[in-house]
Coordinates of C-alpha atoms and ligand atoms in Angstrom, one line a residue:
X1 CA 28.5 24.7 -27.6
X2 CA 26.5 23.1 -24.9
X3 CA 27.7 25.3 -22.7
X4 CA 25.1 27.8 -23.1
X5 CA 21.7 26.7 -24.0
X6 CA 19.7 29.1 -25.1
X7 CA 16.3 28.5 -27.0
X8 CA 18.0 28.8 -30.5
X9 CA 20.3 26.5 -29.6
X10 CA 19.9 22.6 -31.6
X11 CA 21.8 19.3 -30.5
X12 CA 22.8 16.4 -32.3
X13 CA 21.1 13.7 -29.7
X14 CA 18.0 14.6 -28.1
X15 CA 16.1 12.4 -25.3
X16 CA 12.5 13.1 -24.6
X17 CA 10.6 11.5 -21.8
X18 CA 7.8 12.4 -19.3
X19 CA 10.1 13.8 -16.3
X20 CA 13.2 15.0 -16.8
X21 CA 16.1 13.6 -14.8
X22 CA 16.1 17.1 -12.6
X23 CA 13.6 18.1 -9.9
X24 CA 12.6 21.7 -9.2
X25 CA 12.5 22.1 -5.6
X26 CA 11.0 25.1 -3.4
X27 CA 12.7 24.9 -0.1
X28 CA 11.1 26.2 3.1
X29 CA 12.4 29.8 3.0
X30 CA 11.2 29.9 -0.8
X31 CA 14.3 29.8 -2.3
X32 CA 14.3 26.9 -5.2
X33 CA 16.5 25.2 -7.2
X34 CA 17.1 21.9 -9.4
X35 CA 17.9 18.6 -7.9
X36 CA 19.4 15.6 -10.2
X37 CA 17.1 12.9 -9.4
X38 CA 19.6 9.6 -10.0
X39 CA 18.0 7.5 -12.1
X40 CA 19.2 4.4 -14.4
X41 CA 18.7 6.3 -17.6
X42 CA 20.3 9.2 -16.6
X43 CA 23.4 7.6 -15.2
X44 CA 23.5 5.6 -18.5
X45 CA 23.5 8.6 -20.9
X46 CA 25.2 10.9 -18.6
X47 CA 28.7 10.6 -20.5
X48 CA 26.8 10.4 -23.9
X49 CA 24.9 13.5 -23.3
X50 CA 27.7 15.1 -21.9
X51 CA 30.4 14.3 -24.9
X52 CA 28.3 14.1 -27.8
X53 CA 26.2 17.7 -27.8
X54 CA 22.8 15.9 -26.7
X55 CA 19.5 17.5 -24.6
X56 CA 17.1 16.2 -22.5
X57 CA 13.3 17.5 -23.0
X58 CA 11.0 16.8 -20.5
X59 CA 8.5 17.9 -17.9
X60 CA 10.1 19.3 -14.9
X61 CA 7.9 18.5 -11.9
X62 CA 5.3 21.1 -11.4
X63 CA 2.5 21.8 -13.1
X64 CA 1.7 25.7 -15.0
X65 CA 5.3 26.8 -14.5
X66 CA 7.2 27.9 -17.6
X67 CA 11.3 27.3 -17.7
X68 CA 13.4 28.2 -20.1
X69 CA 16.3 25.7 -21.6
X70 CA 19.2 25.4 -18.5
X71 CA 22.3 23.3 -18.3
X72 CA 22.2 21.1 -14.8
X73 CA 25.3 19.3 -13.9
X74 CA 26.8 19.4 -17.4
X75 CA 23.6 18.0 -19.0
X76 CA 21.3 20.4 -21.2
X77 CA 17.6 20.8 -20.0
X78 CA 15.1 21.7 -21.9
X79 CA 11.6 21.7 -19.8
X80 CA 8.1 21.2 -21.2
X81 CA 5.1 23.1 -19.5
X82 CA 2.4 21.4 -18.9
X83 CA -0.8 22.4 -17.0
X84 CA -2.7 21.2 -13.7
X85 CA -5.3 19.9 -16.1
X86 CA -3.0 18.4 -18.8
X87 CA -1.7 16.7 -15.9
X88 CA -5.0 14.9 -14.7
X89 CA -5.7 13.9 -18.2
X90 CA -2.9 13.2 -19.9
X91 CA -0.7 11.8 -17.0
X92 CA -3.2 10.7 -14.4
X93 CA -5.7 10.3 -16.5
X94 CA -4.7 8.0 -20.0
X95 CA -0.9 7.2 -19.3
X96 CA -1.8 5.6 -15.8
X97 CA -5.1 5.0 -16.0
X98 CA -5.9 3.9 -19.6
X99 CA -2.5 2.7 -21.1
X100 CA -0.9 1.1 -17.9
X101 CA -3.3 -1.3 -16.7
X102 CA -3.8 -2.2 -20.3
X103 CA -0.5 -2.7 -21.5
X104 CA -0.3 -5.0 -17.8
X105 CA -2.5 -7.5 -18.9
X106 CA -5.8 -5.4 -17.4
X107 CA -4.9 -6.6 -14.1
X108 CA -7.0 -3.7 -13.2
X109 CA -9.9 -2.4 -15.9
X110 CA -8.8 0.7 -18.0
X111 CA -10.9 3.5 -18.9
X112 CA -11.1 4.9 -21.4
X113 CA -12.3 8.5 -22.0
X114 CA -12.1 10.5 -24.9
X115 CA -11.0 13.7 -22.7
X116 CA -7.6 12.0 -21.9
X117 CA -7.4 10.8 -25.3
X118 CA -7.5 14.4 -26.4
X119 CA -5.2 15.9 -24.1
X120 CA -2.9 13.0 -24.3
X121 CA -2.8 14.1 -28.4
X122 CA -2.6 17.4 -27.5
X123 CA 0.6 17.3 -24.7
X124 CA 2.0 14.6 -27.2
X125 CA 2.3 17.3 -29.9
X126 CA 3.7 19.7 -27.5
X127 CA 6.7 17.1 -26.5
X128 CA 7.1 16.8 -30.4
X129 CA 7.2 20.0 -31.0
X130 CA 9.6 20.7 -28.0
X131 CA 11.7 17.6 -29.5
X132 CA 12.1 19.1 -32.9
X133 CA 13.0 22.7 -31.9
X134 CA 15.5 21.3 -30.6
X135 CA 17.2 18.7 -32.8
X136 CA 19.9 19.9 -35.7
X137 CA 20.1 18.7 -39.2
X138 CA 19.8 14.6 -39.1
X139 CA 20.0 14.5 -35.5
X140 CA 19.2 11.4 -33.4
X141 CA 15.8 11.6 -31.2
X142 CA 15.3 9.0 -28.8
X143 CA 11.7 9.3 -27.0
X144 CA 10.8 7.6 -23.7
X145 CA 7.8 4.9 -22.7
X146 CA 4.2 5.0 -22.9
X147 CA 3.2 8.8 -21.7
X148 CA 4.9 9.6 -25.4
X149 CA 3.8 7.2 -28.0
X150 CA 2.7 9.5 -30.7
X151 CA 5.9 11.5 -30.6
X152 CA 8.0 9.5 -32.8
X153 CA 4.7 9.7 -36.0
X154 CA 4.7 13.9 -35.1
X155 CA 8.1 14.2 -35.0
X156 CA 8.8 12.3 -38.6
X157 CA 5.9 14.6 -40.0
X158 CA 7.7 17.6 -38.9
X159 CA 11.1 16.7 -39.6
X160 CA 12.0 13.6 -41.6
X161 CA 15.4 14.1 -41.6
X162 CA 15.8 12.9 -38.1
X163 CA 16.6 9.2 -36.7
X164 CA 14.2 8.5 -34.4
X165 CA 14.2 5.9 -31.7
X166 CA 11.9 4.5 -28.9
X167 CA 11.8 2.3 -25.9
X168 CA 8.9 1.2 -24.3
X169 CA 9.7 0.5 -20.5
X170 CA 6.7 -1.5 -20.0
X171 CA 4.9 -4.6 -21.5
X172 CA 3.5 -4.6 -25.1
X173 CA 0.1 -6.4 -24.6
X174 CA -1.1 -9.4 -26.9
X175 CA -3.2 -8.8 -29.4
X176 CA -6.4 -9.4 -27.9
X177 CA -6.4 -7.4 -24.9
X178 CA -4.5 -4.4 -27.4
X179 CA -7.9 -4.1 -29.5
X180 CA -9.6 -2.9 -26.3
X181 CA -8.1 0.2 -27.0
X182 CA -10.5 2.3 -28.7
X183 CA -7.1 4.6 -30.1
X184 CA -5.0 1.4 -31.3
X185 CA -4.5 2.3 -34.8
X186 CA -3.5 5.9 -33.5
X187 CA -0.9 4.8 -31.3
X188 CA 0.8 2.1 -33.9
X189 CA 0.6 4.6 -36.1
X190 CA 2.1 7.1 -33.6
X191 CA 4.7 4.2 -32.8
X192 CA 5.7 3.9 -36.5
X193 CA 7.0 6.3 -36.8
X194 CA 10.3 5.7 -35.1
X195 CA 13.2 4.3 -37.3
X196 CA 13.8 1.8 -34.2
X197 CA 11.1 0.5 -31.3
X198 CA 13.1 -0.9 -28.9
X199 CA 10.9 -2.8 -25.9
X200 CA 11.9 -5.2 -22.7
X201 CA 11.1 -9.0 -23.6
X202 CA 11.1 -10.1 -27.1
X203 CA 7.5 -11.5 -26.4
X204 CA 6.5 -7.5 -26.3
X205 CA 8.1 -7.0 -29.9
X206 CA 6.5 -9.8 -31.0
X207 CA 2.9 -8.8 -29.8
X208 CA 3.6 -5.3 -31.2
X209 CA 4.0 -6.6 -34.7
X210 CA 0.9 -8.8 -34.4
X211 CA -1.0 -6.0 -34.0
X212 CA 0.5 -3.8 -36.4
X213 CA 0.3 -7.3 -39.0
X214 CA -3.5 -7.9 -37.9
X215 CA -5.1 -3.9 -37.7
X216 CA -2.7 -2.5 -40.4
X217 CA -2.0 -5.6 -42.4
X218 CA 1.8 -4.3 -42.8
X219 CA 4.0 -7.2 -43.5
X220 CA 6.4 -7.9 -41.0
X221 CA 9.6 -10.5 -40.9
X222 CA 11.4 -11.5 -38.1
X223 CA 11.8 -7.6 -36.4
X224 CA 11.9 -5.9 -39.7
X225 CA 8.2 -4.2 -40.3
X226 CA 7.4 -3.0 -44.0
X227 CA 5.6 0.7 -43.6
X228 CA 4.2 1.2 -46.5
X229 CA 5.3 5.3 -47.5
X230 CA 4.8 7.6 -50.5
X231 CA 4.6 6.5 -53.8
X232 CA 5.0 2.8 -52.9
X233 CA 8.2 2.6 -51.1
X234 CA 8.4 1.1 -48.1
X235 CA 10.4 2.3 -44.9
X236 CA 11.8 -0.4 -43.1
X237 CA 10.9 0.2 -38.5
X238 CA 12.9 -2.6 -36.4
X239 CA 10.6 -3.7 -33.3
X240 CA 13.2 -5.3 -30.9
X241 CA 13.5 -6.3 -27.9
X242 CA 16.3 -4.1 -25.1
X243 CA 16.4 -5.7 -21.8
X244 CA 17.2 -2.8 -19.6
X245 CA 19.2 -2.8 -16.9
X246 CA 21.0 -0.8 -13.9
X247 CA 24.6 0.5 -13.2
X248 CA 25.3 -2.8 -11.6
X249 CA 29.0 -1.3 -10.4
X250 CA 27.4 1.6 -8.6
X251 CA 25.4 -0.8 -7.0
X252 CA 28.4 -2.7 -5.5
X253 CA 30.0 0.3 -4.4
X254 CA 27.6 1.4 -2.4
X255 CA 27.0 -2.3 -0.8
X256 CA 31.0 -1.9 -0.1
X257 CA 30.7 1.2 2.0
X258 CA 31.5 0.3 5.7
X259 CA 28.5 2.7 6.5
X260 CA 25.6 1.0 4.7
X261 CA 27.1 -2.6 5.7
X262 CA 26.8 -1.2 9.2
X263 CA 23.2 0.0 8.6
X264 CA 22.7 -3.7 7.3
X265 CA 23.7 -5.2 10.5
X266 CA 21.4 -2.3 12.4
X267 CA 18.5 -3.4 10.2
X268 CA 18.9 -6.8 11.3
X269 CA 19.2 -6.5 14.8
X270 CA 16.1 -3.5 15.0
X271 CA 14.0 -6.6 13.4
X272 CA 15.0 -8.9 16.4
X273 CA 17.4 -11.0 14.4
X274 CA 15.3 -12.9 13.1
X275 CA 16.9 -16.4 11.2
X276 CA 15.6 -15.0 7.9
X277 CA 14.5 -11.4 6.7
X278 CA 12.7 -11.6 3.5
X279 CA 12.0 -8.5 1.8
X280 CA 9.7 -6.9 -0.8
X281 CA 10.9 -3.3 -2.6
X282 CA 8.0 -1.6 -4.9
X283 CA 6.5 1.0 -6.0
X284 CA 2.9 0.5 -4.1
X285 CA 1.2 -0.6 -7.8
X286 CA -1.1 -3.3 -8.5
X287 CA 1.4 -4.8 -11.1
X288 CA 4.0 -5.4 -8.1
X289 CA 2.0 -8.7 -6.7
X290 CA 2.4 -7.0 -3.1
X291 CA -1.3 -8.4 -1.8
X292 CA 0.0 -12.2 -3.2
X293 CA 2.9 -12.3 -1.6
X294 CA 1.6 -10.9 1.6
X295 CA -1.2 -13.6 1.4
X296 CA 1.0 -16.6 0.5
X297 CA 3.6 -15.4 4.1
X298 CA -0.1 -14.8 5.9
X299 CA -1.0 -18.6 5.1
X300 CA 2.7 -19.9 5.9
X301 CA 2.5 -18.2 9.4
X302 CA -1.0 -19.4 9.7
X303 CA 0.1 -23.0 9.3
X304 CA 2.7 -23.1 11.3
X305 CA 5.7 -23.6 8.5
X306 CA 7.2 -20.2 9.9
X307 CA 6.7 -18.4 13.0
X308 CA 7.5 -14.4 13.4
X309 CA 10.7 -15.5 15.9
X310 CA 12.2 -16.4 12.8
X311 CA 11.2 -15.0 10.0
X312 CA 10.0 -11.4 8.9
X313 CA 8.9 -9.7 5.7
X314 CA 10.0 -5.9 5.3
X315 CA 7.7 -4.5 2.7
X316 CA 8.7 -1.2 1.7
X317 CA 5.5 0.5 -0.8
X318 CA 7.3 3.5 -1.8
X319 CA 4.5 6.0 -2.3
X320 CA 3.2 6.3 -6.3
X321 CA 0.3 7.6 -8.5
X322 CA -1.7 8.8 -5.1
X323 CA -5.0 11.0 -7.2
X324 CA -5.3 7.4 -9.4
X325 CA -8.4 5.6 -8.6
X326 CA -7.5 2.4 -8.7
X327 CA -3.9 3.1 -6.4
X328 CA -6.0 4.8 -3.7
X329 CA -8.2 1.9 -3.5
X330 CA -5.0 -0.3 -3.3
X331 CA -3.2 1.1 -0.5
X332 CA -6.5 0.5 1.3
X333 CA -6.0 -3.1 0.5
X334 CA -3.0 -3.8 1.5
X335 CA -3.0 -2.1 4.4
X336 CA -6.2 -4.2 5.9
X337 CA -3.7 -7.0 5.1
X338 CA -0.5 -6.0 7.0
X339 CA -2.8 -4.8 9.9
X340 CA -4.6 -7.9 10.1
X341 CA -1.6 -10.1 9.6
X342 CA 0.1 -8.3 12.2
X343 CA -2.6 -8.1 14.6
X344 CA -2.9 -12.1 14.4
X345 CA 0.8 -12.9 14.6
X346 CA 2.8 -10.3 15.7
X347 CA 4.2 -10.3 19.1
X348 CA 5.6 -7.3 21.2
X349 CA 9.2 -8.4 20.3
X350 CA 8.7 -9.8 16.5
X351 CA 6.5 -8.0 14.2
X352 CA 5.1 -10.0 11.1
X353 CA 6.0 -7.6 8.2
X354 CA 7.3 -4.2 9.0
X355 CA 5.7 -2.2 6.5
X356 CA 6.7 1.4 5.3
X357 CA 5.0 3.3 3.0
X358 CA 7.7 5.7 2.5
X359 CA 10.7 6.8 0.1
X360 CA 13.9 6.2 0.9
X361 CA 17.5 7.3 0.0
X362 CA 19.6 4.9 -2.1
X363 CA 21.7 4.1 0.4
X364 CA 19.0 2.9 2.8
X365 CA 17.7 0.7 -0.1
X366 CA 21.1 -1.0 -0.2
X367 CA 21.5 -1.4 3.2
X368 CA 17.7 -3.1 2.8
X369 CA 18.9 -5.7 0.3
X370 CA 22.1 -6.4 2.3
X371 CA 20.4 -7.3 5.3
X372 CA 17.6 -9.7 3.5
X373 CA 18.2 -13.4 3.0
X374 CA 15.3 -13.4 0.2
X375 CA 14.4 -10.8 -2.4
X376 CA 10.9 -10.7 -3.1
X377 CA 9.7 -9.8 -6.6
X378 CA 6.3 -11.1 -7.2
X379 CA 5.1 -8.8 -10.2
X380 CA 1.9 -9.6 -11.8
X381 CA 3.2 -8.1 -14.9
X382 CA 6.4 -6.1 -14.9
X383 CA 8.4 -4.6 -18.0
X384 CA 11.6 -5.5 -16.4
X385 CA 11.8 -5.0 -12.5
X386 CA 14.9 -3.4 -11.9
X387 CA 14.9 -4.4 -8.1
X388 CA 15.7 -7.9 -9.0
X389 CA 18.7 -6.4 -10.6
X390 CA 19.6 -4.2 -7.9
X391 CA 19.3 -6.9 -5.2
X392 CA 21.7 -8.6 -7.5
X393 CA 24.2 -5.9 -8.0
X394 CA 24.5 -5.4 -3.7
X395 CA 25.0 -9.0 -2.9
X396 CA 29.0 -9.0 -3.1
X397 CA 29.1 -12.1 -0.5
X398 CA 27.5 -14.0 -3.5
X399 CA 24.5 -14.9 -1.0
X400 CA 21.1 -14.1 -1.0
X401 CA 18.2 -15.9 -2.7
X402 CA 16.2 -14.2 -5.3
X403 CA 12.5 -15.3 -5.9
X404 CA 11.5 -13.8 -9.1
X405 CA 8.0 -13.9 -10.7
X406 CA 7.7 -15.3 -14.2
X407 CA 6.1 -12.4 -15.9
X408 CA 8.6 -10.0 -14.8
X409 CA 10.7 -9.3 -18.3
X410 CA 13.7 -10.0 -15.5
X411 CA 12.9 -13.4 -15.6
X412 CA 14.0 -13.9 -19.6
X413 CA 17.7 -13.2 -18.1
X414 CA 17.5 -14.0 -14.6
X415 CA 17.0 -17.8 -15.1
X416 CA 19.0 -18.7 -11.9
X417 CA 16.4 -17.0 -9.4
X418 CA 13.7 -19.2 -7.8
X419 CA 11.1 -18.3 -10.8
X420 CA 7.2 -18.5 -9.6
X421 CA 4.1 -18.0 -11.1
X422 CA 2.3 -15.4 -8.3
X423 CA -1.0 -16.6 -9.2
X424 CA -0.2 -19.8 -7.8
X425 CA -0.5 -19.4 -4.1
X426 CA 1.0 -23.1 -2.8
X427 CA 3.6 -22.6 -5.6
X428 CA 5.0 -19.8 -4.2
X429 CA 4.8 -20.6 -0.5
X430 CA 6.9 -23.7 -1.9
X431 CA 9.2 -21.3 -3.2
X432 CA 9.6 -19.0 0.4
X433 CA 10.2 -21.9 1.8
X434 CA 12.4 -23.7 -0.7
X435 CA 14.6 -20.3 -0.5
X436 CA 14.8 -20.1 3.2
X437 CA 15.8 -23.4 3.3
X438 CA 18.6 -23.2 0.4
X439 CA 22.0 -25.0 1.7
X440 CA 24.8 -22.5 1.4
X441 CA 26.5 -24.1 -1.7
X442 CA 23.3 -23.4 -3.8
X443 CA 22.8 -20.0 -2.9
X444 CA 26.6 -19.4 -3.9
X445 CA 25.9 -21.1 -6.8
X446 CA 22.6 -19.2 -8.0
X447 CA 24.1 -16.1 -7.1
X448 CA 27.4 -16.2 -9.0
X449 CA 25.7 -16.9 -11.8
X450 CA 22.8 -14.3 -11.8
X451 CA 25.4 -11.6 -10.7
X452 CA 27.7 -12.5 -14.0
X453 CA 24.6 -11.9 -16.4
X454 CA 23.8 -8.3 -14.3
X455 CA 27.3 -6.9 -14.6
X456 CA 27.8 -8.2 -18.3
X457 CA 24.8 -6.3 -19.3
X458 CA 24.4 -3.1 -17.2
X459 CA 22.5 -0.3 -18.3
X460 CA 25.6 1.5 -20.6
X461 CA 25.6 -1.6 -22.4
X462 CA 21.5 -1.3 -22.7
X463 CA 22.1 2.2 -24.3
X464 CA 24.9 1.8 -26.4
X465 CA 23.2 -1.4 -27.8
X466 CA 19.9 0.7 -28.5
X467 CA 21.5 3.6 -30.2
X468 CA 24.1 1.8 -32.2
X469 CA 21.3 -0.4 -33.7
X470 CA 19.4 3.0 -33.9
X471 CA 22.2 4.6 -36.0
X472 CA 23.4 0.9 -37.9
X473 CA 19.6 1.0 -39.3
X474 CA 19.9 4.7 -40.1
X475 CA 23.5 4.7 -41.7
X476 CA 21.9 3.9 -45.7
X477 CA 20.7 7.2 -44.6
X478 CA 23.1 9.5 -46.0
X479 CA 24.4 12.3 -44.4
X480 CA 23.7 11.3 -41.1
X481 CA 26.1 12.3 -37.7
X482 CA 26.6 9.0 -35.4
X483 CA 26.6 10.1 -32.2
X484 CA 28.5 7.3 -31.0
X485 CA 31.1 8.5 -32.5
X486 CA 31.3 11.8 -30.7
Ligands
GDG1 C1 9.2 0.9 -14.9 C2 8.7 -0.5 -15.4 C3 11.0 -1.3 -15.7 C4 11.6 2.1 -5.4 N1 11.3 2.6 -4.2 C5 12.3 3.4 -3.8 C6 13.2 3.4 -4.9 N2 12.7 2.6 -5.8 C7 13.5 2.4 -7.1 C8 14.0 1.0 -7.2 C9 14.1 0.9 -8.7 C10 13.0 1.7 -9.2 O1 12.6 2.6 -8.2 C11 11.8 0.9 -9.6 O2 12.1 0.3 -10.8 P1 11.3 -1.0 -11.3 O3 11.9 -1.5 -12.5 O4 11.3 -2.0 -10.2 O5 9.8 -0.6 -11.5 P2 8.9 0.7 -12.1 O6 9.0 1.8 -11.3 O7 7.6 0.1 -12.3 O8 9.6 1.0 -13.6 C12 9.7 -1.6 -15.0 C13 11.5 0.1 -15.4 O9 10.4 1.1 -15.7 C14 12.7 0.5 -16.2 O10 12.5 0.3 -17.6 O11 12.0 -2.2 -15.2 O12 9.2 -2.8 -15.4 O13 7.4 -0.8 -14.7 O14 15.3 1.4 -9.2 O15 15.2 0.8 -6.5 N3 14.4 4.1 -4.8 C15 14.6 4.8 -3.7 N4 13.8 4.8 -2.6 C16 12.6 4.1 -2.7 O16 11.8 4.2 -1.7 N5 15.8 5.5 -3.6

């Protein structure tokens, strides 16, 4: 059983991704200890891997620290070591620095060196090898996002009697800005080799088969892609698109709590009560559109269409990716913005955007989305963006105006926000102003029907849709457990 994991031990669902839900924590008196870190995913398989005899492999947290296998909360752990120096190349260094500003649109340049390429080979392998130990006879792997692309190719090598499965949280890029990367057939390759490759917006399957149709030559139909295998036959990998989503009811509960409504109401009145809080949640990333929108609120203060008496921007840049190049250089950025803004039009009693480069408990980011009119979300390029969602989920009262960028993969379901293209600076001051303005009936309206499509499709329905697709395409397989079914 479950129970007690030891390092013999083999499940019959196995999830691999970078971090595992679990932190390792050292207090100050040097005791330590593992912390659940909430996440979407983990909520969503909780119950799955708790019924159905599954393990999570992943990388703990710290760097040149070896764990054995431990159960957390009823979930099995398995943790994957990885070094100080895998950790600059592989994760700094190629995942962040090479593959995510290329697979977003190279909103920043990606470099490319072949160090990280090795080690990002190299830590793939261990993952896969991590992976496999620990799967039983025809189990089900399902492997995480873009730090673990080769996995699924390693993982059929060594065993090919599992089902595997991956999602890719992030954008696929098109075709052209894809051949930059001097490993692309690698990573199809590595991709391949997953019965199932699930990703956000069906315009990132699609650009995934054109480059497996254009550098392989593979024939593909509709989301069925023909790999050719031994001795002629083919094995047939679906490349789908998953929307992913949040637990939308979790959400709402917490927005119920007479606590965090009462922190709402404190929020407000700390700001001034001002006539319109408008609010921007991110991780600080270049992908998130943060310097756009604080140049299209700069340029609406500047000509007078709002004035800091009544209106504020609460930015909060929770702190990310702080050894990456391109993120230190960032935070500089933005930073000269919100000190110059504020500088120029702040007063002692009203502050132009109240900034905070911080982390903060859930509960405090509900409270956040309570108290603001309009939801920010001005991604450059953005897998999903699950703050839209959340910002959603919270808004009980049905009010609250969502102004959601186009190339955010929320945008394909989210069609009753205020869409805007960031780029377009005048189009998206239109659209500040066009949401601060909304009459009542509207924002009711908008919201009713963006909060129907959020709790229809929460993030159990995401993952029971991915595996049961993952397990339908495996079933000719014979011999094969469902874990559904568990
Ligand atoms: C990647 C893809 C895709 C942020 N600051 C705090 C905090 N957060 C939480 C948000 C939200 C999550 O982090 C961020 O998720 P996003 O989807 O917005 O963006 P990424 O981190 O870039 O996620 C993305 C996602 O994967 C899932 O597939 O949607 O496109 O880029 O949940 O609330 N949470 C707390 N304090 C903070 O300060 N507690």
């Amino acid at each position: 059983s479950p129970q007690s994991a030891g390092s013999a031990q083999t499940y019959s669902l196995v999830v691999v991704s970078n971090r595992l839900p679990v932190d390792f924590e050292v207090a100050d008196d040097g005791t330590e200890s593992w912390r659940t870190s909430p996440g979407g995913l983990v909520t969503a398989l909780e119950p799955l891997m708790r019924s159905s005899d599954g393990v999570w492999v992943g990388w703990p947290g710290v760097a040149d620290r070896t764990f054995g296998p431990f159960v957390n909360d009823g979930i099995s752990i398995a943790p994957v070591r990885l070094s100080a120096a895998d950790l600059e190349d592989y994760y700094e260094g190629f995942s962040n620095d090479t593959i995510w500003p290329l697979y977003h649109d190279v909103i920043a340049p990606p470099s490319f060196h072949r160090e990280w390429w090795e080690a990002y080979v190299r830590v793939n392998r261990r993952f896969a090898e991590e992976a496999a130990a620990a799967a039983s006879p025809g189990a089900t792997v399902w492997v995480h996002d873009y730090q673990l692309q080769l996995v699924p190719r390693m993982l059929r090598e060594a065993r090919p009697d599992l089902v595997i499965g991956f999602f890719n949280h992030i954008p696929f890029p098109p075709d052209g800005i894809y051949a930059q990367l001097p490993w692309r057939k690698q990573i199809l390759d590595g991709l391949l080799g997953a019965d199932l490759i699930g990703f956000q917006r069906a315009a990132d399957a699609g650009n995934f088969s054109r480059a497996v149709r254009r550098l392989y030559g593979y024939p593909t139909r509709g989301v069925a892609i023909d790999v050719p295998g031994h001795n002629g036959v083919h094995r047939r990998v679906i490349a789908k698109h998953f929307p992913i989503s949040i637990d939308a009811r979790s959400y709402e509960e917490l927005a119920r709590r007479p606590e965090v409504q009462e922190r709402a109401r404190q929020i407000r009145e700390d700001l001034g009560n001002p006539k319109t809080i408008l609010l921007g949640v991110d991780r600080l990333d270049y992908t998130k559109g943060i310097l756009h929108r604080i140049k299209a609120f700069g340029e609406l203060l500047e000509d007078g269409s709002v004035s800091v008496e009544d209106v504020t921007l609460v930015q909060v840049a929770s702190p990310s990716r702080e050894r990456v190049g391109p993120y230190i250089a960032l935070r500089d950025e933005i930073e000269l913005a919100v000190g110059r803004l504020n500088g120029d039009y702040s007063t002692i009693s009203h502050t132009a955007i109240s900034y905070h480069h911080h982390g903060y408990p859930r509960e405090e980011m509900v409270a956040l989305y309570l108290a603001a009119d309009v939801m920010l979300v001005t991604a450059l390029r953005d897998g999903m963006n699950l703050v839209a969602k959340e910002y959603v989920a919270v808004r009980f009262d049905r009010d609250g105006v969502l102004v959601l960028s186009e190339f955010a993969g929320a945008a394909d379901e989210l069609k009753q926000a205020v869409l805007i293209n960031p780029h377009d600076i005048d189009g998206l001051k239109a659209a500040i102003l066009r949401a601060i303005a909304m009459p009542r009936q509207e924002r009711l309206r908008r919201m009713r029907a963006l909060r129907r499509k959020v709790f229809d499709n929460d993030v159990a329905a995401w993952s029971a849709s991915f595996l049961r697709t993952l397990t339908e395409g495996a079933a000719v397989r014979p011999g094969i457990p469902d874990p559904l079914a568990a």
